[in-house]
Amino acid sequence: MPLQFTYEANPGRIVFAPGSVESVRDEIVRLGAGRALILCTPNQRDLAERVALLLGDLGAGIFDGAVMHVPVETIAACREQADAAAADCAVAIGGGSTTGLAKALTLETGLPIIAIPTTYAGSEMTPIWGITKDRRKVTGRHRAVLPRCVIYDPELLLSLPPAITGPSGLNAIAHAVEALYAPDINPITALMAEEAIRAMAQGLPRAVVAPEDIAARAATLYGAWLGGAVLGAVGMGLHHKICHTLGGMCDLPHAEMHAIMLPYVAAFNAGAAPHALARVATALGGSEAGDAARLLHALRRETCPMQSLAALGMARADIRPAAEAAAASSYPNPRAASADEIEQLIAAAYDGGEPQ
Ligand code: NAD
């Protein structure tokens, strides 16, 4: 236990229950708002229409144009619709792409957000926003983009296909693993991170083989909430730096890339952060730091269809430039990593074998 720490709780209200999407109208009233624009991706339009029915006269329409990486053109179209409808709040129902669009809208307009997550990405718990302009993603932190209320309804996850469920769950675990060796860790975030890994690892294999198992969906959504909370609270390390770089340079799918990369970075950091990695291992059912990477790899094999960056379509020629770009930027990590070492880590993930 450190002698000294700062803990800043992110504001917000959490409503967690199967069927809690039904409470969306009450939550808008509680906010003091009365004209909600509903945001979603094109393929979650049906769900948004269900929310519109629940909202009745408090609904101000549906914007169904959310896409990955929040392009400025999408933000402009969404803002135009929000202005035309005189919206006074946004309801974001969907994964990280939809929540990301709501955050970008709020950055421009100040509209309060109610988030209803349907994946394990965890964006709803972080003050981190991202916007893509001319194929370049810019990110920042601002507490104003934090949703005012998050409705976690595990029933909405029942439709999440196994191929998205596994990687999305490991993406949430990646937040928690890096939180455990963050330099700004505190006892509360550490508890949340360990619990995130335990809950996610307990529920994820079942959620993949039996997507409609509500207990598995509740355990994993609870883990995702805590994973998002620690992502928003402390600085992320080498794993997130590599994934951010690969995402930008190689346009690889977000959750899958995290799922594949994580065991190799855990192995790399185990010697430098033995206490943190031992906590990861314990939460996964192991006992010592050296178990963490092996258990993360086993969980990935059990739950994810894609097992290597090569399978995601990355070109081998991109490994070295990505390693150099990641090495050139600063990030907190328990062990310094040279461009050569990062190249080895990406190469290992490219092949997808056992972490060494
Ligand atoms: P996503 O939001 O793009 O969703 C992936 C696909 O799954 C979409 O087509 C979506 O419509 C569909 N989908 C979502 N929920 C579903 C459900 N329950 N049933 C059926 N289909 C469903 O993907 P994501 O992984 O949730 O989010 C990734 C994005 O979020 C990335 O751009 C990433 O950078 C961002 N992100 C941001 C933060 C942050 O703190 N700002 C944190 C994590 C992720």
PDB file of N, CA and C and ligand atoms in Angstrom, residues 40-44 47 66-70 94-100 103 117-130 137 140 155-161 164 168 171 175 228 231-232 254-256, ligand 1:
ATOM      1  N   CYS A  40     -26.457   5.968 -32.893  1.00  0.00           N
ATOM      2  CA  CYS A  40     -26.178   4.535 -33.061  1.00  0.00           C
ATOM      3  C   CYS A  40     -25.402   4.323 -34.364  1.00  0.00           C
ATOM      4  N   THR A  41     -24.935   3.080 -34.565  1.00  0.00           N
ATOM      5  CA  THR A  41     -24.337   2.717 -35.863  1.00  0.00           C
ATOM      6  C   THR A  41     -25.483   2.290 -36.790  1.00  0.00           C
ATOM      7  N   PRO A  42     -25.217   2.217 -38.118  1.00  0.00           N
ATOM      8  CA  PRO A  42     -26.302   1.809 -39.018  1.00  0.00           C
ATOM      9  C   PRO A  42     -26.881   0.449 -38.642  1.00  0.00           C
ATOM     10  N   ASN A  43     -26.001  -0.510 -38.195  1.00  0.00           N
ATOM     11  CA  ASN A  43     -26.587  -1.829 -37.922  1.00  0.00           C
ATOM     12  C   ASN A  43     -27.197  -1.966 -36.532  1.00  0.00           C
ATOM     13  N   GLN A  44     -27.209  -0.895 -35.752  1.00  0.00           N
ATOM     14  CA  GLN A  44     -27.948  -0.954 -34.480  1.00  0.00           C
ATOM     15  C   GLN A  44     -29.173  -0.033 -34.500  1.00  0.00           C
ATOM     16  N   LEU A  47     -32.249  -1.169 -32.462  1.00  0.00           N
ATOM     17  CA  LEU A  47     -32.125  -0.930 -31.022  1.00  0.00           C
ATOM     18  C   LEU A  47     -32.434   0.540 -30.707  1.00  0.00           C
ATOM     19  N   ALA A  66     -23.032   6.581 -36.830  1.00  0.00           N
ATOM     20  CA  ALA A  66     -21.770   6.381 -36.088  1.00  0.00           C
ATOM     21  C   ALA A  66     -20.905   5.324 -36.775  1.00  0.00           C
ATOM     22  N   VAL A  67     -19.617   5.624 -36.944  1.00  0.00           N
ATOM     23  CA  VAL A  67     -18.656   4.665 -37.518  1.00  0.00           C
ATOM     24  C   VAL A  67     -17.375   4.705 -36.688  1.00  0.00           C
ATOM     25  N   MET A  68     -16.536   3.690 -36.889  1.00  0.00           N
ATOM     26  CA  MET A  68     -15.262   3.589 -36.165  1.00  0.00           C
ATOM     27  C   MET A  68     -14.413   4.857 -36.363  1.00  0.00           C
ATOM     28  N   HIS A  69     -13.728   5.286 -35.317  1.00  0.00           N
ATOM     29  CA  HIS A  69     -12.719   6.357 -35.335  1.00  0.00           C
ATOM     30  C   HIS A  69     -13.262   7.797 -35.437  1.00  0.00           C
ATOM     31  N   VAL A  70     -14.580   7.970 -35.397  1.00  0.00           N
ATOM     32  CA  VAL A  70     -15.205   9.297 -35.281  1.00  0.00           C
ATOM     33  C   VAL A  70     -14.656  10.326 -36.301  1.00  0.00           C
ATOM     34  N   GLY A  94     -24.675   1.768 -28.056  1.00  0.00           N
ATOM     35  CA  GLY A  94     -23.778   1.023 -28.936  1.00  0.00           C
ATOM     36  C   GLY A  94     -22.422   0.816 -28.297  1.00  0.00           C
ATOM     37  N   GLY A  95     -21.432   0.539 -29.133  1.00  0.00           N
ATOM     38  CA  GLY A  95     -20.074   0.296 -28.649  1.00  0.00           C
ATOM     39  C   GLY A  95     -19.257   1.583 -28.583  1.00  0.00           C
ATOM     40  N   GLY A  96     -17.942   1.407 -28.560  1.00  0.00           N
ATOM     41  CA  GLY A  96     -17.039   2.543 -28.417  1.00  0.00           C
ATOM     42  C   GLY A  96     -17.160   3.560 -29.545  1.00  0.00           C
ATOM     43  N   SER A  97     -17.533   3.110 -30.732  1.00  0.00           N
ATOM     44  CA  SER A  97     -17.650   4.055 -31.859  1.00  0.00           C
ATOM     45  C   SER A  97     -18.798   5.024 -31.631  1.00  0.00           C
ATOM     46  N   THR A  98     -19.906   4.511 -31.114  1.00  0.00           N
ATOM     47  CA  THR A  98     -21.077   5.363 -30.877  1.00  0.00           C
ATOM     48  C   THR A  98     -20.831   6.289 -29.686  1.00  0.00           C
ATOM     49  N   THR A  99     -20.265   5.737 -28.615  1.00  0.00           N
ATOM     50  CA  THR A  99     -19.943   6.581 -27.456  1.00  0.00           C
ATOM     51  C   THR A  99     -18.954   7.661 -27.878  1.00  0.00           C
ATOM     52  N   GLY A 100     -17.999   7.291 -28.732  1.00  0.00           N
ATOM     53  CA  GLY A 100     -16.992   8.253 -29.199  1.00  0.00           C
ATOM     54  C   GLY A 100     -17.624   9.401 -29.962  1.00  0.00           C
ATOM     55  N   LYS A 103     -19.242  11.732 -27.486  1.00  0.00           N
ATOM     56  CA  LYS A 103     -18.246  12.571 -26.800  1.00  0.00           C
ATOM     57  C   LYS A 103     -17.806  13.737 -27.693  1.00  0.00           C
ATOM     58  N   PRO A 117     -24.001   1.209 -23.156  1.00  0.00           N
ATOM     59  CA  PRO A 117     -22.997   0.423 -23.882  1.00  0.00           C
ATOM     60  C   PRO A 117     -23.518  -0.956 -24.297  1.00  0.00           C
ATOM     61  N   THR A 118     -23.103  -1.387 -25.487  1.00  0.00           N
ATOM     62  CA  THR A 118     -23.488  -2.726 -25.941  1.00  0.00           C
ATOM     63  C   THR A 118     -22.266  -3.570 -26.298  1.00  0.00           C
ATOM     64  N   THR A 119     -21.065  -3.082 -25.974  1.00  0.00           N
ATOM     65  CA  THR A 119     -19.840  -3.880 -26.084  1.00  0.00           C
ATOM     66  C   THR A 119     -19.071  -3.681 -24.764  1.00  0.00           C
ATOM     67  N   TYR A 120     -17.855  -4.243 -24.709  1.00  0.00           N
ATOM     68  CA  TYR A 120     -17.058  -4.139 -23.482  1.00  0.00           C
ATOM     69  C   TYR A 120     -15.959  -3.063 -23.593  1.00  0.00           C
ATOM     70  N   ALA A 121     -16.058  -2.162 -24.584  1.00  0.00           N
ATOM     71  CA  ALA A 121     -14.958  -1.222 -24.848  1.00  0.00           C
ATOM     72  C   ALA A 121     -14.644  -0.309 -23.661  1.00  0.00           C
ATOM     73  N   GLY A 122     -15.663   0.132 -22.934  1.00  0.00           N
ATOM     74  CA  GLY A 122     -15.421   0.921 -21.715  1.00  0.00           C
ATOM     75  C   GLY A 122     -15.284   2.419 -21.926  1.00  0.00           C
ATOM     76  N   SER A 123     -15.461   2.900 -23.147  1.00  0.00           N
ATOM     77  CA  SER A 123     -15.287   4.330 -23.426  1.00  0.00           C
ATOM     78  C   SER A 123     -16.197   5.203 -22.571  1.00  0.00           C
ATOM     79  N   GLU A 124     -17.368   4.669 -22.216  1.00  0.00           N
ATOM     80  CA  GLU A 124     -18.353   5.446 -21.437  1.00  0.00           C
ATOM     81  C   GLU A 124     -17.837   5.862 -20.070  1.00  0.00           C
ATOM     82  N   MET A 125     -16.751   5.236 -19.602  1.00  0.00           N
ATOM     83  CA  MET A 125     -16.229   5.562 -18.274  1.00  0.00           C
ATOM     84  C   MET A 125     -14.994   6.445 -18.326  1.00  0.00           C
ATOM     85  N   THR A 126     -14.607   6.896 -19.523  1.00  0.00           N
ATOM     86  CA  THR A 126     -13.359   7.657 -19.614  1.00  0.00           C
ATOM     87  C   THR A 126     -13.585   9.081 -20.125  1.00  0.00           C
ATOM     88  N   PRO A 127     -12.720  10.004 -19.707  1.00  0.00           N
ATOM     89  CA  PRO A 127     -12.798  11.362 -20.254  1.00  0.00           C
ATOM     90  C   PRO A 127     -12.005  11.496 -21.561  1.00  0.00           C
ATOM     91  N   ILE A 128     -11.660  10.360 -22.177  1.00  0.00           N
ATOM     92  CA  ILE A 128     -10.824  10.379 -23.391  1.00  0.00           C
ATOM     93  C   ILE A 128     -11.713  10.486 -24.633  1.00  0.00           C
ATOM     94  N   TRP A 129     -11.418  11.463 -25.495  1.00  0.00           N
ATOM     95  CA  TRP A 129     -12.143  11.576 -26.755  1.00  0.00           C
ATOM     96  C   TRP A 129     -11.158  11.381 -27.908  1.00  0.00           C
ATOM     97  N   GLY A 130     -11.676  11.022 -29.074  1.00  0.00           N
ATOM     98  CA  GLY A 130     -10.829  10.868 -30.266  1.00  0.00           C
ATOM     99  C   GLY A 130     -11.615  11.319 -31.489  1.00  0.00           C
ATOM    100  N   LYS A 137      -5.867  10.434 -36.434  1.00  0.00           N
ATOM    101  CA  LYS A 137      -6.707  10.449 -35.234  1.00  0.00           C
ATOM    102  C   LYS A 137      -6.049  11.292 -34.149  1.00  0.00           C
ATOM    103  N   GLY A 140      -7.671  13.334 -26.921  1.00  0.00           N
ATOM    104  CA  GLY A 140      -7.457  14.245 -25.798  1.00  0.00           C
ATOM    105  C   GLY A 140      -8.294  13.812 -24.614  1.00  0.00           C
ATOM    106  N   GLU A 155     -28.715  -7.474 -20.908  1.00  0.00           N
ATOM    107  CA  GLU A 155     -29.560  -8.081 -21.957  1.00  0.00           C
ATOM    108  C   GLU A 155     -29.186  -7.557 -23.349  1.00  0.00           C
ATOM    109  N   LEU A 156     -28.656  -6.318 -23.406  1.00  0.00           N
ATOM    110  CA  LEU A 156     -28.299  -5.748 -24.717  1.00  0.00           C
ATOM    111  C   LEU A 156     -27.061  -6.416 -25.306  1.00  0.00           C
ATOM    112  N   LEU A 157     -26.333  -7.148 -24.464  1.00  0.00           N
ATOM    113  CA  LEU A 157     -25.122  -7.830 -24.945  1.00  0.00           C
ATOM    114  C   LEU A 157     -25.440  -9.220 -25.508  1.00  0.00           C
ATOM    115  N   LEU A 158     -26.667  -9.692 -25.310  1.00  0.00           N
ATOM    116  CA  LEU A 158     -26.987 -11.062 -25.738  1.00  0.00           C
ATOM    117  C   LEU A 158     -26.802 -11.224 -27.243  1.00  0.00           C
ATOM    118  N   SER A 159     -26.941 -10.130 -27.990  1.00  0.00           N
ATOM    119  CA  SER A 159     -26.829 -10.206 -29.452  1.00  0.00           C
ATOM    120  C   SER A 159     -25.396 -10.006 -29.944  1.00  0.00           C
ATOM    121  N   LEU A 160     -24.471  -9.721 -29.026  1.00  0.00           N
ATOM    122  CA  LEU A 160     -23.083  -9.471 -29.467  1.00  0.00           C
ATOM    123  C   LEU A 160     -22.481 -10.800 -29.943  1.00  0.00           C
ATOM    124  N   PRO A 161     -22.099 -10.878 -31.224  1.00  0.00           N
ATOM    125  CA  PRO A 161     -21.633 -12.171 -31.760  1.00  0.00           C
ATOM    126  C   PRO A 161     -20.361 -12.646 -31.049  1.00  0.00           C
ATOM    127  N   ILE A 164     -17.047 -10.990 -31.829  1.00  0.00           N
ATOM    128  CA  ILE A 164     -16.777  -9.649 -31.274  1.00  0.00           C
ATOM    129  C   ILE A 164     -16.639  -9.739 -29.753  1.00  0.00           C
ATOM    130  N   SER A 168     -13.479  -8.119 -27.577  1.00  0.00           N
ATOM    131  CA  SER A 168     -13.931  -6.952 -26.825  1.00  0.00           C
ATOM    132  C   SER A 168     -13.667  -7.165 -25.327  1.00  0.00           C
ATOM    133  N   ASN A 171     -10.018  -6.720 -24.675  1.00  0.00           N
ATOM    134  CA  ASN A 171      -9.700  -5.283 -24.731  1.00  0.00           C
ATOM    135  C   ASN A 171      -9.932  -4.675 -23.341  1.00  0.00           C
ATOM    136  N   HIS A 175      -7.058  -2.924 -20.424  1.00  0.00           N
ATOM    137  CA  HIS A 175      -7.094  -1.682 -19.637  1.00  0.00           C
ATOM    138  C   HIS A 175      -6.671  -1.988 -18.195  1.00  0.00           C
ATOM    139  N   GLY A 228     -13.106  -0.017 -17.947  1.00  0.00           N
ATOM    140  CA  GLY A 228     -13.227   1.343 -18.472  1.00  0.00           C
ATOM    141  C   GLY A 228     -12.909   2.375 -17.397  1.00  0.00           C
ATOM    142  N   LEU A 231      -9.186   2.611 -17.020  1.00  0.00           N
ATOM    143  CA  LEU A 231      -8.629   3.254 -18.226  1.00  0.00           C
ATOM    144  C   LEU A 231      -8.775   4.773 -18.119  1.00  0.00           C
ATOM    145  N   GLY A 232      -9.906   5.199 -17.570  1.00  0.00           N
ATOM    146  CA  GLY A 232     -10.149   6.637 -17.442  1.00  0.00           C
ATOM    147  C   GLY A 232      -9.408   7.270 -16.282  1.00  0.00           C
ATOM    148  N   HIS A 254      -9.702  -2.553 -33.661  1.00  0.00           N
ATOM    149  CA  HIS A 254      -9.287  -2.146 -32.318  1.00  0.00           C
ATOM    150  C   HIS A 254      -9.238  -3.308 -31.306  1.00  0.00           C
ATOM    151  N   ALA A 255     -10.368  -3.943 -31.074  1.00  0.00           N
ATOM    152  CA  ALA A 255     -10.435  -4.943 -29.994  1.00  0.00           C
ATOM    153  C   ALA A 255      -9.569  -6.162 -30.322  1.00  0.00           C
ATOM    154  N   GLU A 256      -9.597  -6.611 -31.547  1.00  0.00           N
ATOM    155  CA  GLU A 256      -8.817  -7.795 -31.950  1.00  0.00           C
ATOM    156  C   GLU A 256      -7.328  -7.548 -31.751  1.00  0.00           C
TER     157      GLU A 256
HETATM  158  P1  NAD B   1     -17.745  -0.588 -32.233  1.00  0.00           P
HETATM  159  O1  NAD B   1     -18.447   0.402 -31.387  1.00  0.00           O
HETATM  160  O2  NAD B   1     -17.210  -0.105 -33.539  1.00  0.00           O
HETATM  161  O3  NAD B   1     -18.742  -1.819 -32.475  1.00  0.00           O
HETATM  162  C1  NAD B   1     -18.323  -2.885 -33.327  1.00  0.00           C
HETATM  163  C2  NAD B   1     -19.527  -3.391 -34.132  1.00  0.00           C
HETATM  164  O4  NAD B   1     -20.364  -4.162 -33.291  1.00  0.00           O
HETATM  165  C3  NAD B   1     -20.407  -2.274 -34.708  1.00  0.00           C
HETATM  166  O5  NAD B   1     -20.777  -2.614 -36.021  1.00  0.00           O
HETATM  167  C4  NAD B   1     -21.616  -2.290 -33.803  1.00  0.00           C
HETATM  168  O6  NAD B   1     -22.779  -1.843 -34.450  1.00  0.00           O
HETATM  169  C5  NAD B   1     -21.709  -3.751 -33.412  1.00  0.00           C
HETATM  170  N1  NAD B   1     -22.326  -3.989 -32.124  1.00  0.00           N
HETATM  171  C6  NAD B   1     -22.060  -3.312 -30.974  1.00  0.00           C
HETATM  172  N2  NAD B   1     -22.768  -3.837 -29.969  1.00  0.00           N
HETATM  173  C7  NAD B   1     -23.495  -4.867 -30.475  1.00  0.00           C
HETATM  174  C8  NAD B   1     -24.412  -5.801 -29.904  1.00  0.00           C
HETATM  175  N3  NAD B   1     -24.676  -5.812 -28.599  1.00  0.00           N
HETATM  176  N4  NAD B   1     -24.963  -6.704 -30.715  1.00  0.00           N
HETATM  177  C9  NAD B   1     -24.653  -6.746 -32.035  1.00  0.00           C
HETATM  178  N5  NAD B   1     -23.779  -5.905 -32.633  1.00  0.00           N
HETATM  179  C10 NAD B   1     -23.214  -4.969 -31.854  1.00  0.00           C
HETATM  180  O7  NAD B   1     -16.535  -1.292 -31.479  1.00  0.00           O
HETATM  181  P2  NAD B   1     -15.958  -1.186 -29.978  1.00  0.00           P
HETATM  182  O8  NAD B   1     -14.890  -2.212 -29.902  1.00  0.00           O
HETATM  183  O9  NAD B   1     -17.043  -1.186 -28.973  1.00  0.00           O
HETATM  184  O10 NAD B   1     -15.304   0.265 -29.934  1.00  0.00           O
HETATM  185  C11 NAD B   1     -14.123   0.533 -30.655  1.00  0.00           C
HETATM  186  C12 NAD B   1     -13.884   2.021 -30.752  1.00  0.00           C
HETATM  187  O11 NAD B   1     -14.000   2.618 -29.470  1.00  0.00           O
HETATM  188  C13 NAD B   1     -12.494   2.365 -31.272  1.00  0.00           C
HETATM  189  O12 NAD B   1     -12.585   3.449 -32.174  1.00  0.00           O
HETATM  190  C14 NAD B   1     -11.739   2.770 -30.027  1.00  0.00           C
HETATM  191  O13 NAD B   1     -10.698   3.668 -30.299  1.00  0.00           O
HETATM  192  C15 NAD B   1     -12.833   3.383 -29.191  1.00  0.00           C
HETATM  193  N6  NAD B   1     -12.566   3.312 -27.731  1.00  0.00           N
HETATM  194  C16 NAD B   1     -12.436   4.483 -27.071  1.00  0.00           C
HETATM  195  C17 NAD B   1     -12.207   4.478 -25.704  1.00  0.00           C
HETATM  196  C18 NAD B   1     -12.103   5.775 -24.967  1.00  0.00           C
HETATM  197  O14 NAD B   1     -11.892   5.776 -23.772  1.00  0.00           O
HETATM  198  N7  NAD B   1     -12.251   6.892 -25.634  1.00  0.00           N
HETATM  199  C19 NAD B   1     -12.123   3.259 -25.013  1.00  0.00           C
HETATM  200  C20 NAD B   1     -12.259   2.063 -25.722  1.00  0.00           C
HETATM  201  C21 NAD B   1     -12.499   2.108 -27.100  1.00  0.00           C
END
